[in-house]
Coordinates of C-alpha atoms in Angstrom, one line a residue:
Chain A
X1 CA 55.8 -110.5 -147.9
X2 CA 59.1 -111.8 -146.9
X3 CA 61.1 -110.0 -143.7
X4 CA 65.0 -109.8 -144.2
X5 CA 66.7 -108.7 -141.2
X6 CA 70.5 -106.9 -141.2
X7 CA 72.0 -110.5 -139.8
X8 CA 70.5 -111.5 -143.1
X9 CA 71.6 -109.4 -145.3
X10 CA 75.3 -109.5 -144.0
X11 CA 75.6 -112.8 -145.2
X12 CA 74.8 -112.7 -148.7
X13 CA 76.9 -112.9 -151.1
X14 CA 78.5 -109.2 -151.8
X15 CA 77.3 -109.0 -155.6
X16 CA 73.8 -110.3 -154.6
X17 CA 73.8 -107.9 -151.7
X18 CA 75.1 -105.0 -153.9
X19 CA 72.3 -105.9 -156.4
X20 CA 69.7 -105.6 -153.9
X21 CA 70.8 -102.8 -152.0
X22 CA 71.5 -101.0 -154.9
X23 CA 67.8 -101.3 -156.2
X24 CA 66.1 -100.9 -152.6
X25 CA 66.3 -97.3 -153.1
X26 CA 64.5 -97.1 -156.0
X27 CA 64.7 -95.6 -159.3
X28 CA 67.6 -92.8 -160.2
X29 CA 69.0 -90.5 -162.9
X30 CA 71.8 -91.8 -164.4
X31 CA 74.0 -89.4 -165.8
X32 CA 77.1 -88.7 -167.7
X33 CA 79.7 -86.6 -165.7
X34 CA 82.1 -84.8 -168.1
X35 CA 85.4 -83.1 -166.8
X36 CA 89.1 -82.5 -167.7
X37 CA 92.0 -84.3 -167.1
X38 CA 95.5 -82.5 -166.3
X39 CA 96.7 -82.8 -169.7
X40 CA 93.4 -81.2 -170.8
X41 CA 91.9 -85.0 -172.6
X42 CA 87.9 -85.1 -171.8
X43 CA 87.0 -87.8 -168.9
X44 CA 83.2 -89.4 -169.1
X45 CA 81.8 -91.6 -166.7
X46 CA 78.1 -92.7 -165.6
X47 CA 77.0 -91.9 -162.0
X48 CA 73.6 -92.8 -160.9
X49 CA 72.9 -91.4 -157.4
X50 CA 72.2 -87.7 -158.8
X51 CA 69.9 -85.5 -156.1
X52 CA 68.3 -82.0 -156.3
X53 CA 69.7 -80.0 -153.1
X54 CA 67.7 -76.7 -153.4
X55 CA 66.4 -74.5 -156.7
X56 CA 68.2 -70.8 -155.2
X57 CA 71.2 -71.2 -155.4
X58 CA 70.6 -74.5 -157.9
X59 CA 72.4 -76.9 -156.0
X60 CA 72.6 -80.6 -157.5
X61 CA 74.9 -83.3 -155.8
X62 CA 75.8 -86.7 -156.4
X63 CA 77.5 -89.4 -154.3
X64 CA 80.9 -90.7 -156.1
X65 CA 82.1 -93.9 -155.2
X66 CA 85.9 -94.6 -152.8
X67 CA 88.3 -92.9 -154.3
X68 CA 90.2 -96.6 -155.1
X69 CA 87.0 -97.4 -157.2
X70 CA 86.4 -94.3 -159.3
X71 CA 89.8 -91.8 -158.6
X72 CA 89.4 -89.8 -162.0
X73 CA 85.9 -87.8 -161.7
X74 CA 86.5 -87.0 -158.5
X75 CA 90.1 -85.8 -159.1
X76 CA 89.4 -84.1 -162.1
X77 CA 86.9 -81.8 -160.0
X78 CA 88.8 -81.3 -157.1
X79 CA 91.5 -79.6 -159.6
X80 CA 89.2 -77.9 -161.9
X81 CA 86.3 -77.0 -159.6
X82 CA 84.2 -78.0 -162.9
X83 CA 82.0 -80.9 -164.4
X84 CA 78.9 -81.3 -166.7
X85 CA 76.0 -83.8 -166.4
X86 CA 74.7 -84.8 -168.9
X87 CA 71.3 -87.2 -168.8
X88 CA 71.3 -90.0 -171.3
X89 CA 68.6 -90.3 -174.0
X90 CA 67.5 -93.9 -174.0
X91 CA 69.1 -94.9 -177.5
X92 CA 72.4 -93.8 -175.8
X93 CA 72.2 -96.4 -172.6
X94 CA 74.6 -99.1 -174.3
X95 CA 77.3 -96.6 -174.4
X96 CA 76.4 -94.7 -171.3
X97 CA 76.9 -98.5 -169.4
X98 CA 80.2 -98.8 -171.2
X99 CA 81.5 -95.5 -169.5
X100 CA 81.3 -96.9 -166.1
X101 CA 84.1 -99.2 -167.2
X102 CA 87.2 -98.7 -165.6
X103 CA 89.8 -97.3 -168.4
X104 CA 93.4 -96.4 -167.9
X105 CA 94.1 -92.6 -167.1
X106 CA 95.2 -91.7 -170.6
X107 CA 92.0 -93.3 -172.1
X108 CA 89.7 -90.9 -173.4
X109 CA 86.5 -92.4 -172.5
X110 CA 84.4 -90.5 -174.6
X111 CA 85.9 -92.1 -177.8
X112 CA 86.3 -95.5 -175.7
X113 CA 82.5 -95.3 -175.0
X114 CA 81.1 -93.3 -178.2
X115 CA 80.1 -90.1 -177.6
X116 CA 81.8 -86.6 -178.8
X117 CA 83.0 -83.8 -176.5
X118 CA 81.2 -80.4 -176.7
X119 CA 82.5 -77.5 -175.6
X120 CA 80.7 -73.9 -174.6
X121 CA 82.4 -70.5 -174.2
X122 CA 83.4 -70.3 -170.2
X123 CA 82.7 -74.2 -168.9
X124 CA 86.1 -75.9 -168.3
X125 CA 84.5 -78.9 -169.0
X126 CA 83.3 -81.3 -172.2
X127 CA 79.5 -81.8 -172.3
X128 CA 78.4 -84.8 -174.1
X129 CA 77.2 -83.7 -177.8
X130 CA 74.6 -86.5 -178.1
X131 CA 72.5 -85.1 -174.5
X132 CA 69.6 -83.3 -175.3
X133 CA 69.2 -81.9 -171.4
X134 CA 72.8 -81.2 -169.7
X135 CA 74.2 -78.6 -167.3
X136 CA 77.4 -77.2 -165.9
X137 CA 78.2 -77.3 -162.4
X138 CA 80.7 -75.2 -160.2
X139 CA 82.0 -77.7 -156.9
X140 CA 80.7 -76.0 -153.9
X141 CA 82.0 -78.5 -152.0
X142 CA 83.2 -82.4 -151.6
X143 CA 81.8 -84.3 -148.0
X144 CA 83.7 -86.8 -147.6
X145 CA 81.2 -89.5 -145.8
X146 CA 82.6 -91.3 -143.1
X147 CA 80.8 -94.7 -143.0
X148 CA 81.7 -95.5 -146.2
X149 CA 84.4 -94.0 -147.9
X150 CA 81.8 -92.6 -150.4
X151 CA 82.1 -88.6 -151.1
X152 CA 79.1 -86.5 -151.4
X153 CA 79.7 -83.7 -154.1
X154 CA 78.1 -80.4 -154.3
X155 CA 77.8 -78.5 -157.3
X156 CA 76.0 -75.3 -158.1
X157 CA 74.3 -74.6 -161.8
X158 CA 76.3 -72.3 -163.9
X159 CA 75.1 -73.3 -167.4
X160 CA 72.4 -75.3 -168.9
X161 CA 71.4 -76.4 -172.6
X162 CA 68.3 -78.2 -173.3
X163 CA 66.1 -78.7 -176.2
X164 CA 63.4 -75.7 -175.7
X165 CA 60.5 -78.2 -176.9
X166 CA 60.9 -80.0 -173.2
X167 CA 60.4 -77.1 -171.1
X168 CA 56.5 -76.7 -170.4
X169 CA 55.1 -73.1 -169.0
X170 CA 55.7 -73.6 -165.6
X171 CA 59.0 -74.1 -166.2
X172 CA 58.6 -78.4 -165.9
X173 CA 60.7 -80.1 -168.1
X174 CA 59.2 -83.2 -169.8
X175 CA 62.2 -85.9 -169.5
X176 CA 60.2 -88.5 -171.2
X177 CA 59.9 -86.7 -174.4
X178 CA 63.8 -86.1 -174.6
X179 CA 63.3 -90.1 -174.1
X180 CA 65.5 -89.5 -170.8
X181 CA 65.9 -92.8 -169.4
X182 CA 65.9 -93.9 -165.1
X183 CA 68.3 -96.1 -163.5
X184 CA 67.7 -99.0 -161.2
X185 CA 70.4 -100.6 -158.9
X186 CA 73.7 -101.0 -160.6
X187 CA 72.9 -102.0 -164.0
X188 CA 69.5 -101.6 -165.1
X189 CA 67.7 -98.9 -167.6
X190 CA 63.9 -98.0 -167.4
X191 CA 62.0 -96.1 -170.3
X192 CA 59.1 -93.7 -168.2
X193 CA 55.4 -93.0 -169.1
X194 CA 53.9 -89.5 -167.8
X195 CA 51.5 -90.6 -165.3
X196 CA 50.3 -87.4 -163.3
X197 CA 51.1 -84.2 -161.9
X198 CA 49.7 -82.8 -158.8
X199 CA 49.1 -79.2 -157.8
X200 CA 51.0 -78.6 -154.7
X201 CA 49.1 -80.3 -152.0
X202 CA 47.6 -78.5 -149.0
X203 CA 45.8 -79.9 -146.1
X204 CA 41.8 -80.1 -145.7
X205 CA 41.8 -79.8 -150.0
X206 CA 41.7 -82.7 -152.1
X207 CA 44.3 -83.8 -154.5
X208 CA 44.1 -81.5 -158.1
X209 CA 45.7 -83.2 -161.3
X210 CA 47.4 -80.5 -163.4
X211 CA 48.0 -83.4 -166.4
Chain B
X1 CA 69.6 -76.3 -178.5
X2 CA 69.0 -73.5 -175.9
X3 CA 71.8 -72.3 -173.5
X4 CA 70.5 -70.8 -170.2
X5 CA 73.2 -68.9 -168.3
X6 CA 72.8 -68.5 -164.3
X7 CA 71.8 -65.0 -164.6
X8 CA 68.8 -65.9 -166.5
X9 CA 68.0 -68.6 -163.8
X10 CA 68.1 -66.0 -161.0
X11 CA 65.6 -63.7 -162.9
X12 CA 63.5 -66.3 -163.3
X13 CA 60.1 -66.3 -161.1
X14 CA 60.5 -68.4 -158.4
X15 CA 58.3 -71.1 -158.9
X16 CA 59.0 -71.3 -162.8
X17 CA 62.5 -72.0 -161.3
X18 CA 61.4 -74.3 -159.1
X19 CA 59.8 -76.3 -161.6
X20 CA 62.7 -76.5 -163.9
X21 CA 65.8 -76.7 -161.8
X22 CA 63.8 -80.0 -159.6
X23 CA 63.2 -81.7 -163.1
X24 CA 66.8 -80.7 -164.4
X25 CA 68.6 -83.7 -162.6
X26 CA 66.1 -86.2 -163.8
X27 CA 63.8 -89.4 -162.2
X28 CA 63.8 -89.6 -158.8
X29 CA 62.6 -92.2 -156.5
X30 CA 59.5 -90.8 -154.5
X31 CA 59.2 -92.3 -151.3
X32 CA 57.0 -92.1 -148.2
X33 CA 59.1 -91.8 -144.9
X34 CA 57.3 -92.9 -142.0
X35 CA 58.4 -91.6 -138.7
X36 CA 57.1 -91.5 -134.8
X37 CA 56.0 -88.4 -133.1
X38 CA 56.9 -87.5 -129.5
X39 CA 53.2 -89.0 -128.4
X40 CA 54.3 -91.9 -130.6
X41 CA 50.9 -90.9 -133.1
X42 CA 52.5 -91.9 -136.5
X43 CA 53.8 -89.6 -139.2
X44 CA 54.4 -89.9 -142.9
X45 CA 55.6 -87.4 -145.5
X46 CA 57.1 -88.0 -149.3
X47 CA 60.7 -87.3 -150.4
X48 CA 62.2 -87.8 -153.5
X49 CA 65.3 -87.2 -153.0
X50 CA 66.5 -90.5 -151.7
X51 CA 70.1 -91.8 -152.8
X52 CA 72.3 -95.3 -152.4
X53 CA 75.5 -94.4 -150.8
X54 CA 76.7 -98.1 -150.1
X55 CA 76.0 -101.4 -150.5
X56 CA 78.0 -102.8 -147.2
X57 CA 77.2 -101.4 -144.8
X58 CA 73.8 -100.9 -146.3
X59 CA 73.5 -96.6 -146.6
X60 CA 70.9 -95.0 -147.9
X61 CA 70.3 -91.0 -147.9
X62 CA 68.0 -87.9 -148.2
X63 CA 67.9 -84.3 -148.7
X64 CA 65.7 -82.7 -146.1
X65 CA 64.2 -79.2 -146.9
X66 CA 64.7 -76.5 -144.7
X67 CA 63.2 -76.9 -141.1
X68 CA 60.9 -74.5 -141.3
X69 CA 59.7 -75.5 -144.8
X70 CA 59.7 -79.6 -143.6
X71 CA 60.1 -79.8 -140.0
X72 CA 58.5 -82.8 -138.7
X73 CA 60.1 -86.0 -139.9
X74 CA 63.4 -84.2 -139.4
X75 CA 62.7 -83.8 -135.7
X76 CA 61.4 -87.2 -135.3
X77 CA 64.1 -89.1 -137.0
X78 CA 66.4 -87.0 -134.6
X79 CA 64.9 -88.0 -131.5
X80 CA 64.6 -91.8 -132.5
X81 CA 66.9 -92.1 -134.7
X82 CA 64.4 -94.5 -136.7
X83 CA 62.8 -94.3 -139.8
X84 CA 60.9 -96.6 -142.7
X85 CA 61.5 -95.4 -146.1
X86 CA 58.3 -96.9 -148.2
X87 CA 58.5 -96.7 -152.2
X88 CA 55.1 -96.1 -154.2
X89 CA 53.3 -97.8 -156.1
X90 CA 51.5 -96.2 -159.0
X91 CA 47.9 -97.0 -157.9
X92 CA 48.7 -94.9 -154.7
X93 CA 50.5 -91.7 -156.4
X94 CA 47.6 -89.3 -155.2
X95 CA 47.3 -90.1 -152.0
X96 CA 51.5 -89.8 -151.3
X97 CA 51.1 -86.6 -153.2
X98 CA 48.8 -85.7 -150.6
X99 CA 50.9 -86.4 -147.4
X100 CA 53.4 -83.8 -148.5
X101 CA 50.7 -80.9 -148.1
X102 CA 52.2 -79.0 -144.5
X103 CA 49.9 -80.5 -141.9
X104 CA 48.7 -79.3 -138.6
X105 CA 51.9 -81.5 -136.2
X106 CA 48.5 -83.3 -134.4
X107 CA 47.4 -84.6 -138.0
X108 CA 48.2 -88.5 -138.4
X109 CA 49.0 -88.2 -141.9
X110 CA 48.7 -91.5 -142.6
X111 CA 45.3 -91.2 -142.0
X112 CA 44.8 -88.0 -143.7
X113 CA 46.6 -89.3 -146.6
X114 CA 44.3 -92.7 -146.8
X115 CA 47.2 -95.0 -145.7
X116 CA 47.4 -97.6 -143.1
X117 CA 50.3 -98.4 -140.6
X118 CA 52.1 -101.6 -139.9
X119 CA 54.0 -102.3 -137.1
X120 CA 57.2 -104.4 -136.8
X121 CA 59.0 -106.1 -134.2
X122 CA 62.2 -103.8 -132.8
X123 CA 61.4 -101.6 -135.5
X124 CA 60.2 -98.1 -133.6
X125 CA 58.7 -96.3 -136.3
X126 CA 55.3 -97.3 -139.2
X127 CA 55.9 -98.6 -141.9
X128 CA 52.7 -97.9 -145.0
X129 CA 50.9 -101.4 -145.1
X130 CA 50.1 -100.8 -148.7
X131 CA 53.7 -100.3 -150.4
X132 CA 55.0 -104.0 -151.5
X133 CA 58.8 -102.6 -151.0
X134 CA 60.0 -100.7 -147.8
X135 CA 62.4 -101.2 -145.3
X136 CA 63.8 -99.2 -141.4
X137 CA 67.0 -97.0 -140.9
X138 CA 68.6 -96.2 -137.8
X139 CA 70.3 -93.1 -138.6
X140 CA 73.4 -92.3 -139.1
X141 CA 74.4 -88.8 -139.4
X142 CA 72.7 -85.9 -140.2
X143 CA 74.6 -82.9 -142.5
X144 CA 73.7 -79.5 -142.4
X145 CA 74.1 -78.2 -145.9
X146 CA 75.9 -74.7 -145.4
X147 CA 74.8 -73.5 -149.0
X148 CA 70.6 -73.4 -148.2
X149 CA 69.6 -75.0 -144.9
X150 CA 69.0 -78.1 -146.6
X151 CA 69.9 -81.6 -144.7
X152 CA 71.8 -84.4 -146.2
X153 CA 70.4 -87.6 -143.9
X154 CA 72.1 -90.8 -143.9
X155 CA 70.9 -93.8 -142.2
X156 CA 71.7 -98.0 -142.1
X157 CA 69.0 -99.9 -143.5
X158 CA 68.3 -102.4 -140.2
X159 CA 64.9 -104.3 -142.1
X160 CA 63.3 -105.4 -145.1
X161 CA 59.8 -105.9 -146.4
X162 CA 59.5 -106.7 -149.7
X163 CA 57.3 -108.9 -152.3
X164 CA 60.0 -112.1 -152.8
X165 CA 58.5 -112.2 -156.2
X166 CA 60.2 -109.1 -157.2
X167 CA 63.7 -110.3 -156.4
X168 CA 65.8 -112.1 -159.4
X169 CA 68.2 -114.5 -158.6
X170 CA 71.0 -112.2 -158.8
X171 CA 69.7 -109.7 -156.1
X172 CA 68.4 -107.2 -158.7
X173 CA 65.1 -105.7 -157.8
X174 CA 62.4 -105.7 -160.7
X175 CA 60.4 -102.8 -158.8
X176 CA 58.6 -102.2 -162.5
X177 CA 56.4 -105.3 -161.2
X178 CA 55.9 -103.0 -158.2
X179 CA 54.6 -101.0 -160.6
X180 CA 56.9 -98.6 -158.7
X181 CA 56.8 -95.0 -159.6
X182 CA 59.7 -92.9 -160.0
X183 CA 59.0 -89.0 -159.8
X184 CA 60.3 -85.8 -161.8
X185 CA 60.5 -82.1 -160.3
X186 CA 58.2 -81.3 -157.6
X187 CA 55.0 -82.9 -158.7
X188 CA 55.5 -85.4 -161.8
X189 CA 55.3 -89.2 -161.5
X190 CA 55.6 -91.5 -163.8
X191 CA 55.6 -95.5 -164.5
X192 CA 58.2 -97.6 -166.1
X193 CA 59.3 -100.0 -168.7
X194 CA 62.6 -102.2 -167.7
X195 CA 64.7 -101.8 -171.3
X196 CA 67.6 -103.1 -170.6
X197 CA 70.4 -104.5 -167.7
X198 CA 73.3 -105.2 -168.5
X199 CA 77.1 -107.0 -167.5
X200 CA 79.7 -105.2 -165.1
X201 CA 81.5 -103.2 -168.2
X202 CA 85.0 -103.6 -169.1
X203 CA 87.4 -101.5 -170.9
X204 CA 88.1 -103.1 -174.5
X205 CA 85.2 -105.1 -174.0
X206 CA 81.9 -105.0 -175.9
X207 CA 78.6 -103.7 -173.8
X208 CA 76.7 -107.1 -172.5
X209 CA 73.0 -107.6 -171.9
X210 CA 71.6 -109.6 -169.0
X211 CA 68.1 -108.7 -169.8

């Protein structure tokens, strides 16, 4: 097992240091962010760093990059107050990578990238047509994060649409039969195989499998 | 396709919701955090929701429940400021499931969830012995989440430990040689197949693989 110390890692090389810090975290759900631009065109791009902040209210955030590096997302919620995600089935990942590309403001990077629009009676925002599990979100709020020039968004759930077939009893829905792929670091895609699930653990009992 | 409106979620049960709204943003990277109590006995609990916020300097967060639903490595990392983030490897899934049952504060959970501690020079806090990738955090902020009494904690990654085998050349971290889990909802893990990385995407340019 090799030891890297901070000293270490400052001196890398930044892609090789982005490439590692970026995967140290381990695996995440990339995801297709769809809002509106001023002029009303659709706007698509792939974030990665997606969490799950609390089930009641449903609040989901996601960490957007400085404003110089991805300005449109971020923009395009601060004005509307609305955005979709979308997960990305695993035939889909070419195209979802492509959407992380930076495109001129009066691209339309769901044609750029290959996906069609889909829009639902009260969300001010496009889904992506080819998702088989997306969501609406209403901005709660935008934390801007001082180390870093990152932005932590907050959004709560207004609206979802999935394919019923996923949802199991308990209300679990089974990403790896929608073929939902993970994310690792900055650029790589991961298929997933249903290992276990656990009933809720409690102390002095032994682990239960529930599948 | 079926479209779920907000209302429905609310009169959902509660744990059905649970189940659905933690799966709804996808894979997750389940992780032990190990911590120091006041009497310095060690402590260890899993998260999942673990994000990159930046590359340089190295960030990484996570979403803390409630205090009175999660209160001891919350209270730790506050009064040392130091933490070990430890991902999972597949072989060990129960046993992490375990440490997140609520435990008496004078359980070592290490112990009660079968792992073993390792100790690091100027790193005050254990690190699991058995995970291959893992690494310390002095932290950096802590953000009380308004909406539900969550916490958004950010911290500096300040060490390393990892299995040099799994790095590539390029810095990219092939944790499916971990055989590194990644986790869905509240009690789902699963393994992984690497399908694809591919090239920084430009606009106007065709999608690239590496891998």
């Amino acid at each position: 097992m090799k030891h890297i110390s901070l000293t270490e890692i400052n001196e890398w090389d930044r892609f090789y240091r982005a490439n590692f810090i970026n995967s140290l975290s381990g695996f995440k759900s990339a995801t297709l962010i769809g809002t509106l631009k001023e002029n009303r065109q659709p706007n698509l791009a792939l974030f990665s760093n997606i969490f799950h902040v609390g089930a009641q209210p449903a609040v989901i955030g996601f960490v957007n990059r400085p404003r110089e590096a991805a300005p449109h997302t971020l923009a395009n919620i601060e004005r509307t107050g609305v955005y979709t995600m979308n997960l990305v089935p695993e035939k889909y990942i070419a195209q979802a990578h492509q959407s992380s590309a930076k495109f001129k403001i009066e691209t339309d990077e769901f044609l750029a990238s290959g996906f069609s629009t889909q829009f639902v009676d009260k969300v001010d925002a496009p889904f992506v047509a080819e998702s088989i599990v997306k969501y609406a979100l209403q901005l709660l709020e935008i934390i801007p994060v001082r180390h870093n020039q990152t932005f932590i968004v907050l959004g709560s759930v207004t609206h979802v649409i999935i394919d019923d077939g996923l949802v199991s009893n308990d209300g679990f829905i089974h990403l790896e039969k929608a073929n939902t792929i993970t994310s690792l670091g900055i650029d790589g895609y991961y298929s997933t195989s249903l290992q276990s699930r656990y009933k809720y653990a409690k102390a002095d009992e032994p682990v239960v499998k529930i599948v």
